[in-house]
Coordinates of C-alpha atoms and ligand atoms in Angstrom, one line a residue:
X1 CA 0.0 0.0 0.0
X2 CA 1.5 3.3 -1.0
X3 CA 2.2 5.8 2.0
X4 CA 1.8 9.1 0.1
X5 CA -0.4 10.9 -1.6
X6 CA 0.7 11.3 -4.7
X7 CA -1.8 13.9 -6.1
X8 CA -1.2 16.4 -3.0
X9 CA 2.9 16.2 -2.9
X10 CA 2.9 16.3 -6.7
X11 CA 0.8 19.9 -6.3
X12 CA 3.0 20.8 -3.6
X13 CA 6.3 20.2 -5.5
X14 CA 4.8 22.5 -8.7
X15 CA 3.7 25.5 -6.5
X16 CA 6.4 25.4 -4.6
X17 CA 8.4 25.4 -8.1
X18 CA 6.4 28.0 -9.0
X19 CA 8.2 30.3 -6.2
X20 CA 11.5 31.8 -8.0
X21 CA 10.5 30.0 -11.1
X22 CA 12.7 30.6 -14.0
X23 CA 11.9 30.5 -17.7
X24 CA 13.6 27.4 -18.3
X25 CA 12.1 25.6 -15.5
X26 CA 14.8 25.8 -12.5
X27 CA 14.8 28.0 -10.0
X28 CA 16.3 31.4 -8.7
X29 CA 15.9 31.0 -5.2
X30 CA 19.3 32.1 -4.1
X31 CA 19.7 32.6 -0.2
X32 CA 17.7 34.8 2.0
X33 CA 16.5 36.9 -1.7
X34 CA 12.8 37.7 -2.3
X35 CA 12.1 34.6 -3.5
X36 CA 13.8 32.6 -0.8
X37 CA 11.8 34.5 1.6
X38 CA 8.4 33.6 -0.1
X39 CA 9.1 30.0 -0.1
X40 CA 9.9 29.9 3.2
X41 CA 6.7 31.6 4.2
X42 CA 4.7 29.0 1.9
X43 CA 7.3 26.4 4.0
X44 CA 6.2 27.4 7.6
X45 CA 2.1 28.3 6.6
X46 CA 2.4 24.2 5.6
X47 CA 3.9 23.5 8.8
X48 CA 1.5 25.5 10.6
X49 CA -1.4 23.6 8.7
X50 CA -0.2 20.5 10.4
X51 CA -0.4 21.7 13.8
X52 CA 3.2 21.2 13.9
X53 CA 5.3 23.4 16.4
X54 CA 7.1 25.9 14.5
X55 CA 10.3 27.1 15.5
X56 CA 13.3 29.2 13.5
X57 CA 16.9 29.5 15.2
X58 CA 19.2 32.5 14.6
X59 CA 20.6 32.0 11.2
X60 CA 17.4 31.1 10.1
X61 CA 16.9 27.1 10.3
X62 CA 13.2 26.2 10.2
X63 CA 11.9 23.6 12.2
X64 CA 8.2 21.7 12.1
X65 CA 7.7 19.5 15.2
X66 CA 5.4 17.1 15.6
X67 CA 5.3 15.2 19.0
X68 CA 6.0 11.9 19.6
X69 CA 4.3 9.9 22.4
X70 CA 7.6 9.6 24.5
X71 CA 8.5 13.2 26.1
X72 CA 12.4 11.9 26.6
X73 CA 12.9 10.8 23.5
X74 CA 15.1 12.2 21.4
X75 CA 13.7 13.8 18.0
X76 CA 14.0 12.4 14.3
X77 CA 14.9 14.9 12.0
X78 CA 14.4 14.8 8.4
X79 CA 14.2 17.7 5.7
X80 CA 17.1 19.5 3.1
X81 CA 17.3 23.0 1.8
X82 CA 14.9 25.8 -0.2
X83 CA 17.4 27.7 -1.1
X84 CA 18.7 27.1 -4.4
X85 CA 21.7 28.0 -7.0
X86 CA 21.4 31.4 -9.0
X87 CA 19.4 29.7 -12.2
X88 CA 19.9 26.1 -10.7
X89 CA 17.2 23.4 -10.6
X90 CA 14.0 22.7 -9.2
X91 CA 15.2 19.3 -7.4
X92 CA 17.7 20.3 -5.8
X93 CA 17.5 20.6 -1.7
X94 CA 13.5 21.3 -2.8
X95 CA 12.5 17.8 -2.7
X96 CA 14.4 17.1 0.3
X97 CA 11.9 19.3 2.0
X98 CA 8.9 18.7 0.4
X99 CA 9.0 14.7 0.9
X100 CA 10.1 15.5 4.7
X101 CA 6.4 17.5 4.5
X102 CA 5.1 14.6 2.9
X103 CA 6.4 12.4 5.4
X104 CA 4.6 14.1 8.2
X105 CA 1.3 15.1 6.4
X106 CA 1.0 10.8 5.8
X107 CA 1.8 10.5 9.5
X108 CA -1.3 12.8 10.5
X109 CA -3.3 11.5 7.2
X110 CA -3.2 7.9 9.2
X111 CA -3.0 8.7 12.9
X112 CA 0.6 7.8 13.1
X113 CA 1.7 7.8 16.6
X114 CA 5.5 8.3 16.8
X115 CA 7.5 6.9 19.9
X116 CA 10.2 9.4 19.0
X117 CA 9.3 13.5 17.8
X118 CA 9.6 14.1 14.5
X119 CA 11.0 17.7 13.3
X120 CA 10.9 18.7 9.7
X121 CA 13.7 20.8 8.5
X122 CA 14.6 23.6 5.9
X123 CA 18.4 24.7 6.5
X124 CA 19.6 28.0 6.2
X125 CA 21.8 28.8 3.1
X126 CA 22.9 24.9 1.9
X127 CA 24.1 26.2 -1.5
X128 CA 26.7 28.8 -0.4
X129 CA 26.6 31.0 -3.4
X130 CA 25.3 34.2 -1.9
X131 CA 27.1 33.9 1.9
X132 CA 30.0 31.2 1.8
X133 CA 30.9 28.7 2.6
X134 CA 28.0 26.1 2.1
X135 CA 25.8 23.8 4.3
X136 CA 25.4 27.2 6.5
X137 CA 22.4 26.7 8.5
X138 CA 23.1 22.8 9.2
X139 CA 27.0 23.8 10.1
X140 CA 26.0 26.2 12.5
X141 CA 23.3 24.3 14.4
X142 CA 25.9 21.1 14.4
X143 CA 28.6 23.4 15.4
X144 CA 31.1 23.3 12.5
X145 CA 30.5 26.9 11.9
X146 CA 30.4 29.4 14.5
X147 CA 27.4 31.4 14.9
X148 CA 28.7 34.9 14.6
X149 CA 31.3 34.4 11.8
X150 CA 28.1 32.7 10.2
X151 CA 26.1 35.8 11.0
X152 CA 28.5 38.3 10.1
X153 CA 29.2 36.9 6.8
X154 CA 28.5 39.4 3.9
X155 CA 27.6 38.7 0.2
X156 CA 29.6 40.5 -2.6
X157 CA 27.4 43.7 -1.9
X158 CA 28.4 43.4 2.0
X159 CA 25.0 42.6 3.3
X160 CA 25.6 40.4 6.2
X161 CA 23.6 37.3 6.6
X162 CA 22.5 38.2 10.0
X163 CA 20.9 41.4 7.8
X164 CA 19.9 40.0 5.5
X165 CA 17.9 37.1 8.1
X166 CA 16.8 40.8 9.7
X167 CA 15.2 42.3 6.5
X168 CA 13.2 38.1 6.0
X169 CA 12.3 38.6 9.1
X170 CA 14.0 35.2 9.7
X171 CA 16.4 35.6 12.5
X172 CA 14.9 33.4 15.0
X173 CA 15.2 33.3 18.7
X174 CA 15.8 30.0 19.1
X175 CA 19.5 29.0 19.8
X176 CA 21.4 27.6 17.1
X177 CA 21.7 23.9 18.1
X178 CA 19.7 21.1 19.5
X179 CA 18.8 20.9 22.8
X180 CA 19.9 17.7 22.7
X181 CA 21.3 15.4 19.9
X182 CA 18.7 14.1 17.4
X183 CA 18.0 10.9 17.6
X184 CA 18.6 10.2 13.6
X185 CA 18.7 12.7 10.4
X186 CA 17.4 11.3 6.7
X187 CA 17.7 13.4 3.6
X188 CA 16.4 12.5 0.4
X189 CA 18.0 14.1 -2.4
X190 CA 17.9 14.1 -6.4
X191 CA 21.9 12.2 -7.1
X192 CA 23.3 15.5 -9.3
X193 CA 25.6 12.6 -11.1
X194 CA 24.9 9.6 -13.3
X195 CA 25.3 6.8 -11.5
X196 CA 21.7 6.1 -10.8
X197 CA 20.6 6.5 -14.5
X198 CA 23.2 4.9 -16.0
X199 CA 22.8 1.5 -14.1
X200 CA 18.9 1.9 -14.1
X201 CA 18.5 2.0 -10.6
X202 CA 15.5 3.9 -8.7
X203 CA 17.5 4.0 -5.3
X204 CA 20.6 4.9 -4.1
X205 CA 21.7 4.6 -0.5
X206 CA 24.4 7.2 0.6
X207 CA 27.4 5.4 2.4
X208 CA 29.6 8.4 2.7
X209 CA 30.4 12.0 0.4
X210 CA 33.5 13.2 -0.9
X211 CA 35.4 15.8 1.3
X212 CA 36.2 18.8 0.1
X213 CA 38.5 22.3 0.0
X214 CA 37.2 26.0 -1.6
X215 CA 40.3 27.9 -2.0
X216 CA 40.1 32.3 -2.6
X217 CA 42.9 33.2 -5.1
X218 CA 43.6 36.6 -6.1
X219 CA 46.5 37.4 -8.5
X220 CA 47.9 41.1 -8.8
X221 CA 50.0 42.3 -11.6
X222 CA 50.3 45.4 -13.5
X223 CA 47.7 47.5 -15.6
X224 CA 49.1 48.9 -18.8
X225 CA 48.3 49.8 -21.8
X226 CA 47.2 47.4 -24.6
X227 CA 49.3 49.1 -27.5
X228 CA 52.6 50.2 -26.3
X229 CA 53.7 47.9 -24.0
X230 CA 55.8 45.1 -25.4
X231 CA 55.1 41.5 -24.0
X232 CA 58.3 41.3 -22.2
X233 CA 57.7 44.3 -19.7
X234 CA 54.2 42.9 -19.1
X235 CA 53.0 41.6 -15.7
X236 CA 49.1 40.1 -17.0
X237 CA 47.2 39.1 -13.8
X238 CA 44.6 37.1 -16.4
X239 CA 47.5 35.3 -18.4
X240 CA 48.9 33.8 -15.1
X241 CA 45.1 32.8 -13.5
X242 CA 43.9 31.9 -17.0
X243 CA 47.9 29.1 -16.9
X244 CA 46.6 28.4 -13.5
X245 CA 42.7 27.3 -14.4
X246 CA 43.6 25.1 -17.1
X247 CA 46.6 23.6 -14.8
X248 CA 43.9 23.1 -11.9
X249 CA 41.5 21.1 -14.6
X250 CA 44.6 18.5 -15.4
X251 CA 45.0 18.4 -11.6
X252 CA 41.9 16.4 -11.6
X253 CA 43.4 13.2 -13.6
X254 CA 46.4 13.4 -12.1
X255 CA 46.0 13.4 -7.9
X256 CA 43.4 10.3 -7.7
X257 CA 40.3 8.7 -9.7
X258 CA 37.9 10.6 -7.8
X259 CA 39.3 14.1 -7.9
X260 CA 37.3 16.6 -8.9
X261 CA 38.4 20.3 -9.2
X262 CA 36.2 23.1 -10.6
X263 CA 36.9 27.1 -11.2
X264 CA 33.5 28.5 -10.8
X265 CA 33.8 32.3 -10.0
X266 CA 36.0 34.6 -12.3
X267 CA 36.7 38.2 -12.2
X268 CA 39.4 40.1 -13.9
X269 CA 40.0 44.1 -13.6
X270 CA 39.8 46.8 -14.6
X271 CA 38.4 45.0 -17.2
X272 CA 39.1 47.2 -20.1
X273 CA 39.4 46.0 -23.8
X274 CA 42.4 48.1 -23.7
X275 CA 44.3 47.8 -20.4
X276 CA 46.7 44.7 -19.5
X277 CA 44.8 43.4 -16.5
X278 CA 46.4 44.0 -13.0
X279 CA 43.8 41.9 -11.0
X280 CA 42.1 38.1 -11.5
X281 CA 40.4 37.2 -8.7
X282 CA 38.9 33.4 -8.9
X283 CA 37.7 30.5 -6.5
X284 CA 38.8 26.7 -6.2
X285 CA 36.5 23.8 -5.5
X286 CA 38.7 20.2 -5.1
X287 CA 36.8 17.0 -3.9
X288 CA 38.1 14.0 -3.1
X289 CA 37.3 11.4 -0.1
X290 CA 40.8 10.7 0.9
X291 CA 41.5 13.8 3.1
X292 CA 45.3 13.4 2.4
X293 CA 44.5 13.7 -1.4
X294 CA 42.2 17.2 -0.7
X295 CA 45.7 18.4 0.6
X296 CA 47.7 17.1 -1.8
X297 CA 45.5 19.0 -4.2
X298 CA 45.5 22.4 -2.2
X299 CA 49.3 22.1 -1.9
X300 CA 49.6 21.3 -5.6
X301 CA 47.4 24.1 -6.4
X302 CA 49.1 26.8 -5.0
X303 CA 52.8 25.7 -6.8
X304 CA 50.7 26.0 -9.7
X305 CA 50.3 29.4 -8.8
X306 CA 53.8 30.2 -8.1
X307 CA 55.1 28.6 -11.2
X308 CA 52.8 30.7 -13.1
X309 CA 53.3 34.1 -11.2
X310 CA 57.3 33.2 -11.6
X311 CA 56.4 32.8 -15.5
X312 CA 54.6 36.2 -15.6
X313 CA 56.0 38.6 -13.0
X314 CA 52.6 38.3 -11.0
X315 CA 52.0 37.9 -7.3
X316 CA 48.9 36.2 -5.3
X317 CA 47.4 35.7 -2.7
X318 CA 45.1 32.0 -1.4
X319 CA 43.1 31.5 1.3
X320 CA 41.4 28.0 2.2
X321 CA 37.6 30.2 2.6
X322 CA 36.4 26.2 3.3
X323 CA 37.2 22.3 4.0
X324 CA 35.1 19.8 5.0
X325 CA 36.6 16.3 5.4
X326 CA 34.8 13.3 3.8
X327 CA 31.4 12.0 5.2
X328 CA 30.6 8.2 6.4
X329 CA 27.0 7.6 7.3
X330 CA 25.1 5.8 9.5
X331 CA 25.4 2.5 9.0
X332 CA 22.3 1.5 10.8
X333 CA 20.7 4.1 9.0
X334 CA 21.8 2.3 6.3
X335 CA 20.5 -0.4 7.0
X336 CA 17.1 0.7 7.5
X337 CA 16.9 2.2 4.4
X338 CA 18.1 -1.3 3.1
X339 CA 15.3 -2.5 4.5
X340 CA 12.4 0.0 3.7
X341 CA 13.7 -0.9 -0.5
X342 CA 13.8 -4.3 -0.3
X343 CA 10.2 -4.2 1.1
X344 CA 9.1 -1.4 -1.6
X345 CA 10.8 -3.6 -3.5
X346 CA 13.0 -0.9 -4.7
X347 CA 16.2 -1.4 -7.1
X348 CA 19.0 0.5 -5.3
X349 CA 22.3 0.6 -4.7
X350 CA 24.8 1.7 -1.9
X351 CA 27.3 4.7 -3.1
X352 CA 29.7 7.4 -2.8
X353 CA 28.1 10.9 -3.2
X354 CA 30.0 13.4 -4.9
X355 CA 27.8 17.0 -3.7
X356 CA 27.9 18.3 0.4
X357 CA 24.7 17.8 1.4
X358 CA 23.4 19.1 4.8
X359 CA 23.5 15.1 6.0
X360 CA 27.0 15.5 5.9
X361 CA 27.3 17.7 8.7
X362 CA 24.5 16.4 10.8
X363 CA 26.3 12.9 10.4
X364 CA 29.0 14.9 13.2
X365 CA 26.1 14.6 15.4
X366 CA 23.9 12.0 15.1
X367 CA 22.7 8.9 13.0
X368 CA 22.3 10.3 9.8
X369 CA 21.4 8.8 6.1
X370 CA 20.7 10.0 3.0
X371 CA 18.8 8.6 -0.1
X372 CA 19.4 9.8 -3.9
X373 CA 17.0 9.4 -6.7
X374 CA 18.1 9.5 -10.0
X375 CA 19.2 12.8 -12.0
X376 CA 18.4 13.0 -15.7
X377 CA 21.8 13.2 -17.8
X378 CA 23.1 13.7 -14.2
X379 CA 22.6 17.3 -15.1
X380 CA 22.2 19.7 -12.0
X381 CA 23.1 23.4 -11.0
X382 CA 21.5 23.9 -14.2
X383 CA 17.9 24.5 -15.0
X384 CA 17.4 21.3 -17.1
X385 CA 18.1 19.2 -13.8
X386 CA 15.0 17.0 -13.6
X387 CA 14.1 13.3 -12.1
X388 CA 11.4 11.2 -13.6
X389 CA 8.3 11.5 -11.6
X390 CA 8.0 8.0 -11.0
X391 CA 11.3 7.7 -9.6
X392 CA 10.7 11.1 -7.1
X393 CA 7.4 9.1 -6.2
X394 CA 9.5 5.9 -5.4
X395 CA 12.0 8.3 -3.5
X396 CA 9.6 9.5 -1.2
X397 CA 7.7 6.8 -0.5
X398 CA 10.5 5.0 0.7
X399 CA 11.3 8.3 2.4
X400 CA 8.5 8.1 4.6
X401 CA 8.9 4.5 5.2
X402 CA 11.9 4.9 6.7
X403 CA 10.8 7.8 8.7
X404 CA 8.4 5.7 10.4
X405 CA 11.1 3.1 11.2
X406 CA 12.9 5.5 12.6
X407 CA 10.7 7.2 14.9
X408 CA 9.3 4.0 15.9
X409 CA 6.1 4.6 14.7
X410 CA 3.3 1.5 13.8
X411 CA 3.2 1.4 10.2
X412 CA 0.3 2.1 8.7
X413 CA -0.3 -0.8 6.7
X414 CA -0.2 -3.0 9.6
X415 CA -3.0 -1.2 11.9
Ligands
HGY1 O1 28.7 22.4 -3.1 C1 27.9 21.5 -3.0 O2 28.3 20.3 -3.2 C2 26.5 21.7 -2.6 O3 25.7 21.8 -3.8 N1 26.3 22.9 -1.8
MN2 MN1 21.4 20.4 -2.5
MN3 MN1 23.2 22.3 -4.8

């Protein structure tokens, strides 16, 4: 017997899409903008419409609670992100939240008594575009980031988060943290690679994520002009980041199978068509789960940078702005998600992720797991990301399974 219902969480997921819709079908939902802000109001009015105790914390986590029948016990939290990628997709972090909603509406659609609470979660910030670094909201209330530096982060236009959070009317009074440690954390998310499609599998269960570095560099030479000044007096910030990016892309074959490296912000001033650039400023991303590989790549970035500053008379600057070591989930929570596909009868397989994912910090703190459905083409951060209906619908009805399990609740299908 199917758990959800599929005609009200598939309305749910398009107005919700609806909310910082783009032409192309993602979303622009980037953190804390107007957007953001709406969805999050649509967020907490659904919470509210389950009786649920609503609660936001100080960088702006929001929290749904629905009691369980034991006062002691610890809470079950389940839930992902709103907040999305500037033009990114409509999966991504969204249907982590909206199958967590899911999940609790079936519990109150059948009477569900829980032994454990269940709290419903959408983190502050997950994407780390506007305020870095990423995973924000879940970093602060696990405490891997500190509250302040998290609320005194500003975006490129120097808005701090905290006012930014102000103006949303989002900075909550409830600490940052949880009063105790839940009891377990699921996250179901769409895979963003394409694993899952290419081996025709509905399911994948997330043993562990790659770690990973994001590195600041800024490269100063000397501005001059485009007609006069012969090569050899030149000092080109752009020619020396531009030997760099394409030496940090062959990085990726060379440290280990799973590296991945990415330059994913670029500026270069003054930005003239007729003055030698004195300035290249640009960010690093470098995954990898062996940690000693991550700083192996960091290390072998920056003589990159020397040996192409020595080559153009340049100079430069890096700062690691983030680095979060690999993740290794729960294995009981493993297990139970094991067990919630065999009896959906699922095809699934266990695997690496490649993305951060708010599970990964909450695995610091508690049992966590998370759960991927399949991404089209593996395309994501990029408004053509889509999943096949049928697979989110598999997705989250093994989601809410497994919440059940979790919280000790009497399934359904056996009352
Ligand atoms: O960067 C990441 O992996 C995530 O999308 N924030
Ligand atoms: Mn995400
Ligand atoms: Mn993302």
């Amino acid at each position: 017997m199917g758990l959800i219902d599929k005609k009200r969480f598939r309305s749910t997921f398009e107005a919700f899409s609806e909310i910082g819709a783009t032409d192309a079908g993602g979303l622009h939902r980037v953190a804390l903008s107007e957007p953001d802000v709406r969805v999050r109001d649509r967020f907490v009015d659904a919470l509210e419409d389950l009786d649920l105790a609503v609660r936001v914390d100080e960088v702006g986590n929001v929290f749904g609670r629905r009691e369980g029948t034991d006062p002691d016990a610890a809470p079950v939290l389940i839930g992902s992100h709103l907040d999305s990628q500037p033009r990114g997709g409509r999966f991504d972090g969204q249907l982590g939240v909206l199958s967590a909603l899911e999940a609790v509406r079936v519990l109150a659609d059948h009477d569900v008594e829980t032994r454990r609470p269940v709290e419903v979660v959408n983190w502050t910030n997950e994407e780390g575009t506007r305020f870095k670094p990423a995973l924000m909201g879940s970093g602060a209330y696990t405490g891997a980031h500190d509250v302040e530096t998290v609320l005194s982060t500003a975006d490129d236009d120097g808005v701090t988060l905290a006012e930014a959070l102000e103006a949303a009317g989002y900075r909550g009074d409830a600490p940052v943290g949880a009063e105790r440690d839940p009891h377990a954390y699921l996250e179901l998310h769409v895979e963003q690679g394409p694993v899952l499609e290419d081996r025709g599998l509905e399911i994948g269960i997330v043993e562990g994520i790659l770690g990973m570095s994001w590195l600041d560099v800024t490269i100063s030479g000397d501005s001059d002009h485009a007609g006069p000044s012969p090569t050899y007096t030149r000092a080109d910030a752009l020619v020396a980041a531009a030997d760099v990016v394409t030496a940090v892309r062959r990085l990726a074959g060379r440290l280990d199978d799973d590296v991945v490296t990415t330059v994913g912000e670029f500026e270069v001033a003054p930005g003239s068509i007729n003055v030698i650039p004195d300035t290249a400023t640009f960010t690093v991303d470098l995954r990898s789960y062996d940690e000693e590989t991550v700083q192996a790549g960091v290390e072998a970035v920056e003589r990159e940078i020397e040996a192409a500053c020595d080559r153009e008379g340049t100079s430069y600057t890096m700062e690691e702005i983030w680095r979060i070591p690999h993740t290794e989930f729960s294995p009981e929570v493993c297990d139970v998600l094991e067990r919630s596909a065999d009896a959906a009868g699922c095809s699934y397989t266990r695997m690496i992720g490649g993305a951060g994912h708010d599970a990964s910090y909450l695995a610091d703190v508690t049992d966590a797991g998370l759960l991927f459905v399949p991404s089209v083409d593996g395309k994501t951060h990029n408004e053509r990301e889509f999943t096949e209906w049928t697979d989110v619908l598999a997705g989250a009805e093994l989601f809410a399974e497994a919440t059940i399990r979790l919280a000790d609740g009497e399934h359904p299908g056996n009352s």
